[in-house]
Amino acid sequence: MVTVGIPRALLYYQYYPMWKVFLEKLGAEVVVSPPTNKSILNSGVTRGVQDTCLPVKVFFGHIIALVGKCDLMFVPAVTSLGKKSYNCSKLIGLPNMARALIPESPPLLAPEINCEKGRYNLYRNIYAVGRYFTSNPFKLKKAVEEGWASNLDYWNKMSDEKITPLQAIDGKLSTDVNASSFTVALIGHPYIIYDEYVSHRLISRLQKMEVKVVTPEMVSQEELDAATRRLVGVPHWLFEPEIIGAGGYYLETGVDGIIIVAAFGCGPDSMMLSIVEHRARESEIPLLPLSLDEHSSEGGLVTRLEAFLDMVKRRKRVCV
Amino acid sequence: MRVGFPHFGNVYIPVKAMTRRLGAADGEVIIPPPITQRTLDLGVKYSPQEACLPYKLTLGSLIEACELGADTLIQARGTGICRLGYYAKGQEQMLQDLGYNAHFLTLDVSHNKFISIMRLIRDMSNNIPWREIIPAFFFGIGKLFALDKIEKVVQKVRAVEVEKGTASRIYREAINAVDEATESKEVKEITKEYIHKVIQVPKDPVADPLKVGIVGEIYVVIEPFANMDIEVELGKLGIEVERTMTLSRWIKYSLFLNYLGVDEWREVHKLAGPYIDHDIGGDGWESVGEKVLYAHEGFDGVIHLAPFTCMPEIVAENIMTSTKEDIPVLAVTCDEQQSKQGMLTHLEAFVDLIGFRRRKREHGRRV
Ligand code: SF4
Ligand code: SF4
């Protein structure tokens, strides 16, 4: 049986259920790299050029961690899912960077997913992947459909049950924060906020501080899209809904505070952040921007969090 | 309506020519002052910290245009993949916060460029008939072609002139002369005259300069302020510079030849093919291909200009580290933190390196 490696990084957090079902239905065995740890981070950081953003460096680390454990590596280039909005250049060029920087990696399964290029192109690219496993187009079609269905389930599950990808995929239990006195929205790319190593376990840390944490994945896609439209019009990037849309949504529905986590060196984050910040100033909801890089220390983070939460608490008491 | 636009290389020259031709009243089109430290400071102050340099510089330039009274601003837009699509959104909000009530007109530079430029001109010109707009437009861009033609010669002469700075001085004079010209014929004469002047500059007869190609993101490649005048500095070090990306080339292809199915980048994309075979936004794909091209053409080195946090160029840089075409690449990050002194130090070390490689190669051949 062919083993396909899936790096636990970047788009993994959004599409893993689909990829897994798709590949398994085609008869592959799927292995996922372990959660980010120090050696994964370090091995990734030494590969890319210095100015590369942290999440992409982490991704390289995950590929390295899978070397020797699989026959093929699944690294799709997700360019566009239609509606004229595109992904970040680094995600579009991801397989190309991986090939250049990690020559020891097993061959990449790297379909380009670009709905702007039309259906035919999309089918052809998916078909090229399927050919590795089956020559039966019906089997392939079924695998695609079942994969897609399981991802829809996954997204719905998160927004219905208000849970995070970590809970939905790994069945991690949420720390019960019933007595929590206030709610904070945590906004950022899923591959930052749910990577516990990179984010210094931000979510559970907040929960321990008795904060109810809400994240973009807990809002339905339609609501995110609508909020994005209200704030900036037609989205230009694929992930605007999960950052701008979620920011706007939580500002409108009212939370006690917003924490935006950006990756240091992330081009899109810098632009999107300023739009959400602007909006937060208007609605006078406290906002804490955090920027993470490979050197960011846990201590510094905790200090800033505590100061922020103190402020949120004080404000709330005054308001009540 | 008082129209302003951001400064970018010599773009102001055709705009000026065109507005004069069409008899615009004084102040109807505001020519942005050249980019200075002040422009940069303004841009940095009012941009998100990690925005790319072209964003900051064009914002600074638009603020300066507003100070001069602009109420309608032109900014490029692309449904392309990069941050360009965000420029107008972010900058408009910032200008409003600063109290300028300027209205944005965006110019689509990714699709139907010719039509969108023509529409823009017509919208702004109170419906002047096409038969006046079109010749004025050609007169304007004729100036760009003239300047790029002169600059090509300047890039060669800078490397070998005896008295450093002569060719650049003549080029500056040429810019002014072309800018002043009122007839196409005059532009042609000026071009001939100045090319002749540049060729006449006394040169070192035995010099065999090292050659480098410049690749990277279009704004920082074309706007000298953004790249700290890197071409002039290379010239001082005796290096001949070549750069494919020029405004006139962009115009020639995007506005005309692309419509006829000619793709100016086809060759470059093909060369990049083994490493990357699809667009990643901005100019990243082209940068990779051009590296390969310059290696094939026997250049001594490549200088890769990338704004800090520029996504496509970071992808390109990562890929370029391991192409099999072996040619030294110096990546220069363009942002407000980069000091000119720091850049010069890197340049000198790079020049030493490529000089050493050339000597080794030639020596090797002789043995
Ligand atoms: S969106 Fe930001 S963090 Fe994600 S890959 Fe692009 S630059 Fe990196
Ligand atoms: S290509 Fe680079 S510099 Fe240009 S808009 Fe995109 S990120 Fe900015």
XYZ file of C-alpha atoms and ligand atoms in Angstrom:
703
model
C 0.000 0.000 0.000
C 1.184 3.493 -0.800
C 1.712 5.736 2.183
C 1.021 9.426 1.762
C 2.345 11.961 4.224
C 0.331 15.001 5.228
C 2.239 17.741 7.013
C 0.356 18.973 10.067
C 0.701 22.608 9.121
C -0.854 25.396 7.043
C -3.959 24.201 5.202
C -4.050 20.967 7.185
C -6.245 22.715 9.733
C -8.848 23.551 7.114
C -8.838 20.575 4.813
C -7.461 17.589 6.622
C -10.744 15.620 6.769
C -11.193 15.985 3.029
C -7.644 15.015 2.200
C -7.713 12.035 4.479
C -10.961 10.631 3.170
C -9.967 11.348 -0.422
C -6.620 9.607 -0.145
C -7.942 6.692 1.862
C -10.777 6.090 -0.544
C -8.184 5.876 -3.265
C -6.493 3.172 -1.267
C -3.625 5.086 0.254
C -2.505 4.993 3.816
C -2.266 8.416 5.398
C 0.349 9.481 7.906
C 0.297 12.861 9.569
C 3.348 14.492 11.072
C 3.306 14.937 14.848
C 2.200 18.243 16.358
C 4.833 20.955 16.017
C 7.667 20.619 18.482
C 11.020 22.184 18.969
C 12.912 20.014 16.561
C 10.288 20.411 13.831
C 10.418 24.158 14.224
C 14.202 24.248 14.228
C 14.621 22.020 11.217
C 12.128 24.140 9.265
C 13.635 27.449 10.267
C 17.049 26.498 8.950
C 15.719 25.677 5.475
C 13.879 28.722 4.193
C 15.425 32.122 3.567
C 15.313 34.317 6.583
C 12.390 36.560 5.620
C 10.035 33.636 5.103
C 7.064 33.794 7.467
C 6.983 31.485 10.465
C 4.072 29.241 9.366
C 5.817 28.360 6.120
C 9.039 27.555 7.940
C 7.048 25.341 10.301
C 5.553 23.639 7.269
C 9.028 22.789 5.968
C 9.799 21.287 9.375
C 6.769 19.044 9.100
C 7.832 17.790 5.684
C 11.252 16.976 7.067
C 9.611 15.125 9.941
C 7.790 12.917 7.425
C 10.819 12.059 5.336
C 11.343 8.321 5.489
C 7.828 7.694 6.769
C 5.920 7.922 3.509
C 6.204 7.238 -0.212
C 4.524 10.424 -1.357
C 3.993 13.796 0.227
C 0.691 15.606 -0.192
C 1.330 19.317 -0.759
C -1.416 20.856 -2.901
C -1.003 24.374 -4.238
C -4.323 25.934 -3.371
C -4.428 29.017 -5.560
C -8.048 29.979 -5.756
C -11.421 28.539 -4.938
C -13.218 30.870 -7.290
C -14.948 34.200 -6.756
C -11.792 35.953 -7.869
C -10.136 35.619 -4.515
C -6.720 34.110 -4.224
C -4.501 32.605 -1.630
C -1.260 34.055 -0.383
C 1.601 33.661 -2.879
C 3.443 31.458 -0.448
C 0.646 28.917 -0.363
C 0.437 29.006 -4.135
C 4.153 28.406 -4.480
C 4.339 25.980 -1.573
C 5.169 22.760 -3.442
C 7.747 24.601 -5.509
C 9.484 25.936 -2.433
C 9.324 22.541 -0.780
C 10.940 20.871 -3.775
C 13.687 23.448 -3.897
C 14.459 23.426 -0.201
C 13.870 19.824 0.839
C 15.401 17.686 -1.881
C 15.338 14.624 0.351
C 11.542 14.652 0.467
C 9.684 11.843 -1.275
C 7.960 12.965 -4.495
C 5.254 15.526 -3.931
C 1.642 15.026 -4.839
C 1.010 18.628 -5.636
C -2.150 19.345 -7.601
C -2.802 22.980 -8.337
C -6.282 23.865 -7.182
C -7.220 26.950 -9.131
C -10.903 27.345 -9.830
C -10.224 30.531 -11.774
C -8.697 28.394 -14.490
C -11.955 26.606 -15.029
C -13.428 23.221 -14.315
C -11.440 21.368 -16.867
C -8.153 22.430 -15.379
C -9.343 21.473 -11.914
C -10.525 18.018 -12.969
C -7.361 17.405 -14.864
C -5.231 18.278 -11.852
C -7.241 16.079 -9.517
C -7.186 13.316 -12.064
C -3.406 13.551 -12.218
C -3.311 12.796 -8.490
C -5.809 9.976 -8.753
C -3.746 8.287 -11.435
C -1.164 7.375 -8.842
C -3.689 5.106 -7.203
C -6.418 4.103 -9.581
C -7.273 4.078 -13.223
C -10.949 3.920 -12.435
C -12.496 7.378 -12.900
C -15.602 6.424 -10.929
C -13.585 5.466 -7.936
C -11.796 8.783 -8.192
C -15.014 10.713 -8.504
C -16.432 8.951 -5.485
C -13.312 9.692 -3.479
C -13.576 13.378 -4.338
C -17.252 13.527 -3.411
C -16.838 11.714 -0.147
C -13.828 13.824 0.704
C -15.731 17.006 0.067
C -18.703 15.784 2.078
C -16.563 15.005 5.062
C -15.049 18.457 4.957
C -18.479 20.049 4.876
C -19.359 17.964 7.929
C -16.194 19.098 9.584
C -16.894 22.781 8.997
C -20.498 22.454 10.083
C -19.508 20.578 13.160
C -17.153 23.310 14.224
C -19.632 26.110 13.697
C -22.574 24.189 15.191
C -20.855 22.869 18.250
C -18.541 25.859 18.617
C -15.418 23.792 18.698
C -11.945 24.133 17.248
C -10.187 21.965 14.658
C -8.177 20.376 17.431
C -11.386 19.177 19.020
C -13.031 18.219 15.774
C -10.062 16.300 14.367
C -8.283 14.900 17.364
C -11.222 14.810 19.738
C -9.374 16.974 22.203
C -11.609 17.813 25.097
C -12.258 21.409 25.772
C -11.400 22.744 29.133
C -14.689 23.609 30.698
C -14.962 27.278 31.295
C -18.483 27.506 32.533
C -17.973 30.126 35.150
C -16.127 32.334 32.747
C -17.029 35.902 33.164
C -16.077 37.145 29.749
C -15.537 36.219 26.158
C -12.552 36.945 23.991
C -12.419 36.362 20.258
C -9.162 34.927 19.035
C -8.595 35.817 15.400
C -5.851 34.548 13.149
C -4.943 31.983 10.555
C -5.957 28.534 11.800
C -2.407 27.341 11.292
C -1.269 29.874 13.841
C -3.919 29.830 16.510
C -4.351 26.051 16.556
C -0.691 25.195 16.392
C -0.136 24.864 20.096
C 3.612 25.085 19.867
C 3.719 28.149 17.668
C 0.984 29.944 19.612
C 2.398 28.947 22.985
C -0.846 27.119 23.781
C -2.724 30.387 23.627
C -6.187 28.884 23.680
C -5.768 26.668 26.707
C -3.845 29.414 28.427
C -6.772 31.774 28.008
C -9.191 29.108 29.129
C -7.158 28.574 32.274
C -7.479 32.256 32.913
C -11.223 31.652 32.825
C -11.823 33.287 29.525
C -14.298 31.911 27.066
C -12.466 31.776 23.764
C -14.286 32.026 20.471
C -12.525 31.581 17.147
C -13.310 32.123 13.447
C -14.074 28.443 12.886
C -17.014 28.697 15.245
C -18.851 30.998 12.876
C -20.545 29.643 9.781
C -19.039 30.401 6.403
C -22.089 32.382 5.317
C -21.902 34.669 8.297
C -18.193 35.182 7.831
C -18.693 36.019 4.176
C -21.461 38.460 4.969
C -19.394 40.186 7.635
C -16.465 40.460 5.227
C -18.673 42.050 2.624
C -19.964 44.576 5.093
C -16.456 45.555 6.092
C -14.398 45.512 2.908
C -16.630 44.521 0.043
C -15.509 41.755 -2.246
C -12.732 39.779 -0.612
C -9.436 39.756 -2.393
C -7.898 36.895 -0.451
C -9.257 33.504 0.254
C -8.708 33.883 3.958
C -10.213 37.320 4.401
C -13.412 35.857 5.832
C -11.553 34.038 8.581
C -9.668 37.171 9.629
C -11.539 40.303 8.566
C -14.899 38.568 8.482
C -14.440 36.951 11.866
C -13.091 40.173 13.328
C -16.049 42.098 11.978
C -18.524 39.436 13.055
C -17.342 39.346 16.640
C -17.157 43.113 16.837
C -20.745 43.309 15.668
C -22.084 40.560 17.890
C -20.186 41.923 20.851
C -17.333 40.315 22.699
C -15.355 41.687 25.606
C -12.085 41.748 23.757
C -10.333 40.676 20.591
C -6.917 39.143 20.247
C -5.458 39.047 16.764
C -2.529 36.771 16.270
C -0.388 37.429 13.235
C 2.715 35.747 12.013
C 5.733 37.961 11.915
C 6.584 38.694 8.313
C 3.103 37.879 7.058
C 2.210 40.255 4.266
C -1.563 39.842 4.218
C -1.927 39.919 8.001
C -0.439 43.368 8.219
C -3.051 44.749 5.836
C -6.018 42.893 7.260
C -5.083 43.691 10.805
C -5.215 47.413 10.213
C -8.739 47.127 8.868
C -9.982 45.176 11.888
C -8.142 47.515 14.230
C -9.803 50.476 12.622
C -13.191 48.891 13.124
C -12.404 47.952 16.732
C -11.510 51.546 17.530
C -14.886 52.634 16.228
C -16.756 50.164 18.383
C -14.432 50.704 21.348
C -13.752 47.056 21.942
C -10.245 46.436 23.289
C -7.960 44.737 20.820
C -4.615 43.091 21.401
C -2.430 42.482 18.364
C 0.128 39.739 18.874
C 2.872 38.932 16.444
C 4.563 35.564 16.684
C 7.927 34.527 15.344
C 10.372 31.786 16.098
C 11.989 33.870 18.788
C 8.873 35.087 20.559
C 9.111 34.111 24.176
C 6.404 32.611 26.259
C 7.135 34.986 29.117
C 6.593 38.075 27.012
C 3.363 36.686 25.699
C 1.989 35.894 29.138
C 2.785 39.371 30.402
C 0.993 40.994 27.525
C -1.982 38.671 27.863
C -2.352 39.355 31.556
C -2.168 43.086 31.069
C -4.755 42.891 28.335
C -7.129 40.727 30.309
C -6.832 43.037 33.280
C -7.878 45.867 31.116
C -10.779 43.924 29.668
C -11.935 43.005 33.169
C -11.684 46.550 34.422
C -13.639 47.848 31.500
C -16.300 45.279 31.971
C -16.702 46.117 35.624
C -17.030 49.788 34.796
C -19.616 49.110 32.154
C -21.755 46.835 34.291
C -11.581 67.715 -10.297
C -7.934 67.766 -9.306
C -6.341 64.468 -10.100
C -3.338 63.067 -8.255
C -1.408 59.846 -8.663
C 1.579 58.257 -6.949
C 5.077 58.866 -8.187
C 6.588 55.846 -9.914
C 9.722 56.109 -12.013
C 9.120 58.311 -15.033
C 5.355 57.803 -15.152
C 4.766 61.464 -14.457
C 6.370 62.433 -17.781
C 3.774 60.925 -20.136
C 0.978 62.047 -17.837
C 2.239 65.596 -17.965
C 2.684 65.456 -21.713
C -0.782 64.117 -22.210
C -2.543 66.598 -19.988
C -0.775 69.490 -21.673
C -1.727 68.169 -25.057
C -5.331 67.861 -24.077
C -5.279 71.396 -22.794
C -6.017 70.648 -19.161
C -6.205 73.759 -17.018
C -3.492 74.416 -14.475
C -3.830 72.285 -11.409
C -6.290 69.892 -12.931
C -3.655 67.194 -12.903
C -1.248 67.250 -10.021
C 2.207 65.946 -10.780
C 3.501 64.286 -7.628
C 6.883 65.496 -6.421
C 9.676 62.937 -6.740
C 9.992 60.528 -3.853
C 12.116 61.884 -1.027
C 12.875 60.893 2.523
C 9.816 62.887 3.527
C 7.576 60.817 1.252
C 8.959 57.685 2.823
C 8.543 59.015 6.361
C 4.918 59.906 5.693
C 4.251 56.524 4.151
C 5.883 54.643 6.989
C 4.077 56.659 9.591
C 0.647 55.965 8.185
C 1.013 52.404 6.904
C 0.742 49.127 8.740
C 4.211 48.314 9.954
C 4.671 45.244 7.816
C 3.137 46.628 4.655
C 5.420 46.334 1.665
C 7.579 49.266 0.626
C 5.628 50.055 -2.565
C 2.520 50.441 -0.415
C 4.276 52.831 1.912
C 5.892 54.880 -0.822
C 2.734 55.222 -2.885
C 0.760 56.187 0.227
C 3.371 58.826 1.067
C 3.221 60.074 -2.484
C -0.572 60.248 -2.453
C -0.488 62.199 0.803
C 1.822 64.661 -0.908
C -0.573 64.855 -3.826
C -3.413 65.611 -1.411
C -1.336 68.342 0.194
C -1.089 69.902 -3.228
C -4.836 69.835 -3.475
C -5.677 66.563 -5.205
C -9.234 65.417 -4.642
C -9.267 62.423 -6.970
C -6.538 59.833 -6.688
C -5.463 57.155 -9.089
C -4.087 53.925 -7.753
C -3.314 50.659 -9.456
C -5.506 47.671 -8.750
C -5.262 44.083 -9.773
C -7.414 41.074 -9.345
C -4.008 39.483 -9.430
C -2.824 37.571 -6.513
C -0.914 40.071 -4.511
C -1.434 42.877 -2.066
C -1.896 45.335 -4.905
C -5.584 44.562 -4.705
C -5.481 45.973 -1.216
C -3.687 49.201 -1.861
C -6.681 51.348 -2.639
C -8.800 49.885 0.182
C -6.224 50.540 2.865
C -4.953 53.826 1.552
C -8.370 55.335 1.052
C -9.268 54.584 4.643
C -6.022 56.068 5.892
C -6.391 59.255 3.856
C -9.871 59.695 5.215
C -8.597 59.283 8.743
C -6.095 61.998 7.954
C -8.915 64.251 6.873
C -8.410 64.220 3.126
C -11.626 63.600 1.386
C -10.147 62.167 -1.733
C -11.991 59.905 -4.052
C -10.143 56.897 -5.489
C -10.151 55.808 -9.085
C -8.502 52.487 -9.578
C -6.704 51.386 -12.650
C -6.947 47.699 -13.347
C -3.463 46.562 -14.239
C -4.260 42.885 -14.506
C -6.989 42.641 -17.116
C -7.896 44.664 -20.177
C -5.274 47.193 -19.374
C -5.513 49.227 -22.546
C -9.227 49.668 -22.244
C -9.105 50.501 -18.584
C -6.444 53.153 -19.112
C -8.360 54.690 -21.979
C -11.563 54.745 -19.970
C -9.824 56.372 -17.089
C -8.455 59.113 -19.304
C -11.804 59.699 -20.890
C -13.630 59.793 -17.564
C -11.247 62.387 -16.323
C -11.119 64.514 -19.385
C -14.735 65.573 -19.602
C -15.402 63.539 -22.665
C -12.784 64.874 -24.965
C -13.233 62.927 -28.192
C -11.155 59.840 -28.826
C -9.509 61.374 -31.832
C -7.795 63.833 -29.510
C -7.129 61.450 -26.651
C -5.417 58.776 -28.677
C -2.699 60.903 -30.292
C -2.061 62.633 -26.967
C -1.671 59.255 -25.355
C 0.827 58.104 -27.953
C 2.737 61.332 -27.661
C 2.979 60.749 -23.902
C 4.148 57.169 -24.009
C 6.546 58.035 -26.829
C 8.475 59.962 -24.197
C 8.706 56.887 -21.985
C 10.067 54.835 -24.851
C 12.627 57.526 -25.590
C 13.837 57.629 -22.002
C 14.113 53.883 -21.656
C 16.090 53.766 -24.858
C 18.560 56.321 -23.566
C 18.777 54.598 -20.200
C 19.797 51.309 -21.808
C 22.885 52.994 -23.180
C 23.526 54.785 -19.906
C 23.526 51.457 -18.039
C 26.381 50.260 -20.222
C 28.422 53.439 -20.159
C 28.179 53.977 -16.410
C 30.321 50.896 -15.884
C 33.203 52.009 -18.059
C 33.197 55.801 -18.029
C 36.432 57.423 -16.914
C 34.793 60.088 -14.847
C 32.135 58.462 -12.707
C 28.788 60.165 -12.754
C 29.007 61.629 -16.268
C 26.505 59.308 -17.900
C 24.047 59.704 -15.045
C 24.330 63.474 -15.364
C 23.604 63.343 -19.063
C 20.672 61.041 -18.403
C 19.207 63.525 -15.951
C 19.531 66.246 -18.579
C 17.868 63.970 -21.081
C 14.923 63.419 -18.734
C 14.402 67.154 -18.501
C 14.771 67.688 -22.220
C 12.309 64.940 -23.056
C 9.931 66.241 -20.444
C 10.003 69.695 -22.027
C 9.558 68.515 -25.599
C 6.262 69.446 -27.194
C 6.378 67.483 -30.423
C 6.992 63.839 -31.232
C 9.604 64.870 -33.724
C 11.427 66.814 -31.091
C 11.395 63.778 -28.788
C 13.030 61.713 -31.496
C 15.733 64.281 -32.069
C 16.446 64.610 -28.394
C 16.741 60.865 -28.087
C 19.268 60.696 -30.882
C 21.211 63.625 -29.537
C 21.484 62.258 -26.030
C 22.312 58.738 -27.025
C 25.117 60.222 -29.040
C 26.249 62.269 -26.060
C 26.302 59.233 -23.800
C 28.252 57.195 -26.308
C 30.806 59.996 -26.584
C 31.592 59.905 -22.851
C 35.298 59.062 -22.410
C 35.643 55.418 -21.455
C 38.293 53.147 -20.098
C 39.504 51.415 -23.260
C 40.520 48.138 -21.657
C 37.643 47.701 -19.260
C 35.748 44.444 -19.523
C 33.043 45.042 -16.971
C 31.277 42.368 -14.983
C 27.632 42.085 -15.929
C 24.703 41.673 -13.595
C 21.009 41.352 -14.292
C 18.442 43.017 -12.069
C 15.286 41.084 -11.221
C 12.533 41.498 -8.672
C 9.332 43.295 -7.824
C 8.401 45.918 -10.405
C 8.055 48.981 -8.194
C 11.355 48.619 -6.400
C 13.103 47.585 -9.601
C 11.943 50.662 -11.498
C 11.802 53.402 -8.868
C 15.388 54.418 -8.042
C 14.493 55.803 -4.622
C 13.097 52.436 -3.587
C 16.266 50.583 -4.513
C 18.623 53.239 -3.217
C 19.878 53.991 -6.714
C 21.392 50.574 -6.951
C 22.089 50.838 -10.668
C 24.090 54.020 -10.240
C 26.001 52.471 -7.355
C 26.782 49.398 -9.406
C 27.997 51.649 -12.186
C 30.364 53.342 -9.766
C 31.752 49.926 -8.931
C 32.332 49.323 -12.627
C 29.478 46.882 -13.114
C 27.310 46.812 -16.199
C 23.652 46.447 -15.443
C 20.860 44.958 -17.478
C 17.231 44.913 -16.550
C 14.379 43.547 -18.606
C 11.681 45.250 -16.674
C 11.018 48.775 -17.887
C 7.909 50.883 -18.076
C 8.032 51.070 -21.841
C 8.226 47.324 -22.120
C 5.277 46.945 -19.798
C 3.299 49.350 -21.941
C 4.343 47.860 -25.227
C 3.178 44.413 -24.246
C 0.378 44.923 -21.773
C -1.345 47.569 -23.789
C -0.782 46.288 -27.277
C 1.022 43.080 -28.016
C -0.713 40.975 -25.357
C -3.912 41.616 -27.248
C -2.329 40.033 -30.277
C -1.467 36.985 -28.291
C 2.187 37.823 -27.742
C 3.313 37.034 -24.240
C 6.504 38.848 -23.372
C 7.237 36.483 -20.528
C 6.714 33.243 -22.383
C 10.402 32.533 -22.693
C 11.114 33.476 -19.083
C 8.234 31.372 -17.798
C 9.472 28.444 -19.791
C 12.904 28.782 -18.263
C 11.372 28.919 -14.792
C 9.276 25.864 -15.651
C 11.361 23.155 -14.032
C 11.120 24.995 -10.716
C 7.793 26.712 -10.890
C 5.209 26.452 -13.604
C 2.428 28.707 -12.423
C 1.863 32.292 -11.435
C 2.354 33.124 -7.777
C 1.343 36.768 -7.990
C 3.438 39.881 -8.282
C 6.603 39.242 -10.220
C 7.877 36.144 -8.431
C 7.541 33.718 -11.308
C 9.395 36.103 -13.603
C 12.188 36.580 -11.085
C 12.920 32.864 -11.047
C 12.866 32.626 -14.837
C 15.049 35.654 -15.282
C 17.648 34.207 -12.978
C 17.861 31.196 -15.270
C 17.909 33.457 -18.310
C 20.800 35.543 -17.043
C 22.701 32.385 -16.155
C 22.232 31.090 -19.702
C 23.321 34.382 -21.171
C 26.598 34.222 -19.321
C 26.028 37.042 -16.864
C 28.281 37.194 -13.830
C 25.561 37.669 -11.270
C 21.954 38.510 -10.506
C 20.626 41.077 -8.089
C 17.218 40.269 -6.709
C 15.300 43.263 -5.374
C 12.479 42.392 -3.016
C 10.451 44.564 -0.669
C 10.482 43.316 2.901
C 7.544 40.872 3.482
C 6.871 40.699 -0.266
C 5.225 37.293 -0.623
C 5.909 36.468 -4.285
C 9.534 37.504 -4.061
C 10.092 35.456 -0.916
C 8.780 32.429 -2.753
C 11.107 33.281 -5.638
C 14.043 33.711 -3.309
C 13.428 30.360 -1.678
C 13.208 28.641 -5.045
C 16.206 30.431 -6.485
C 18.507 29.108 -3.797
C 18.585 25.755 -5.508
C 18.176 26.033 -9.247
C 20.767 24.043 -11.107
C 21.798 27.071 -13.141
C 24.663 28.269 -11.109
C 24.949 32.026 -10.895
C 25.455 34.075 -7.747
C 22.362 35.932 -6.580
C 22.414 38.839 -4.186
C 19.054 39.382 -2.535
C 18.524 42.983 -1.533
C 15.626 43.684 0.787
C 14.091 47.064 0.155
C 12.515 48.735 3.125
C 12.803 51.805 5.270
C 15.212 50.098 7.657
C 17.789 49.289 5.033
C 20.673 51.746 5.175
C 22.454 52.723 2.032
C 25.783 52.039 3.685
C 24.672 48.524 4.542
C 23.594 47.923 0.984
C 26.895 49.204 -0.370
C 28.822 46.848 1.867
C 26.816 43.930 0.525
C 27.276 45.135 -3.029
C 31.027 45.394 -2.661
C 31.302 41.905 -1.231
C 29.123 40.593 -4.034
C 31.204 42.322 -6.679
C 34.338 40.761 -5.183
C 32.694 37.369 -5.327
C 31.574 37.553 -8.925
C 34.901 39.059 -9.954
C 36.685 36.162 -8.340
C 34.440 33.667 -10.084
C 35.014 35.276 -13.437
C 38.804 35.220 -12.957
C 38.688 31.628 -11.886
C 36.603 30.676 -14.898
C 38.856 32.454 -17.354
C 41.936 31.112 -15.736
C 40.484 27.634 -15.757
C 39.831 27.887 -19.450
C 43.339 28.938 -20.288
C 44.904 26.022 -18.457
S -0.781 34.330 4.694
Fe 0.893 35.105 5.904
S 1.399 33.478 7.305
Fe 0.199 32.597 5.662
S 1.689 31.878 4.208
Fe 1.108 33.919 3.568
S 2.600 35.257 4.511
Fe 2.746 33.291 5.533
S 4.315 41.952 -5.146
Fe 5.285 42.354 -3.196
S 5.568 44.534 -3.139
Fe 4.078 44.122 -4.761
S 2.110 44.290 -3.732
Fe 2.743 42.184 -3.622
S 3.753 42.015 -1.629
Fe 3.659 44.161 -2.155
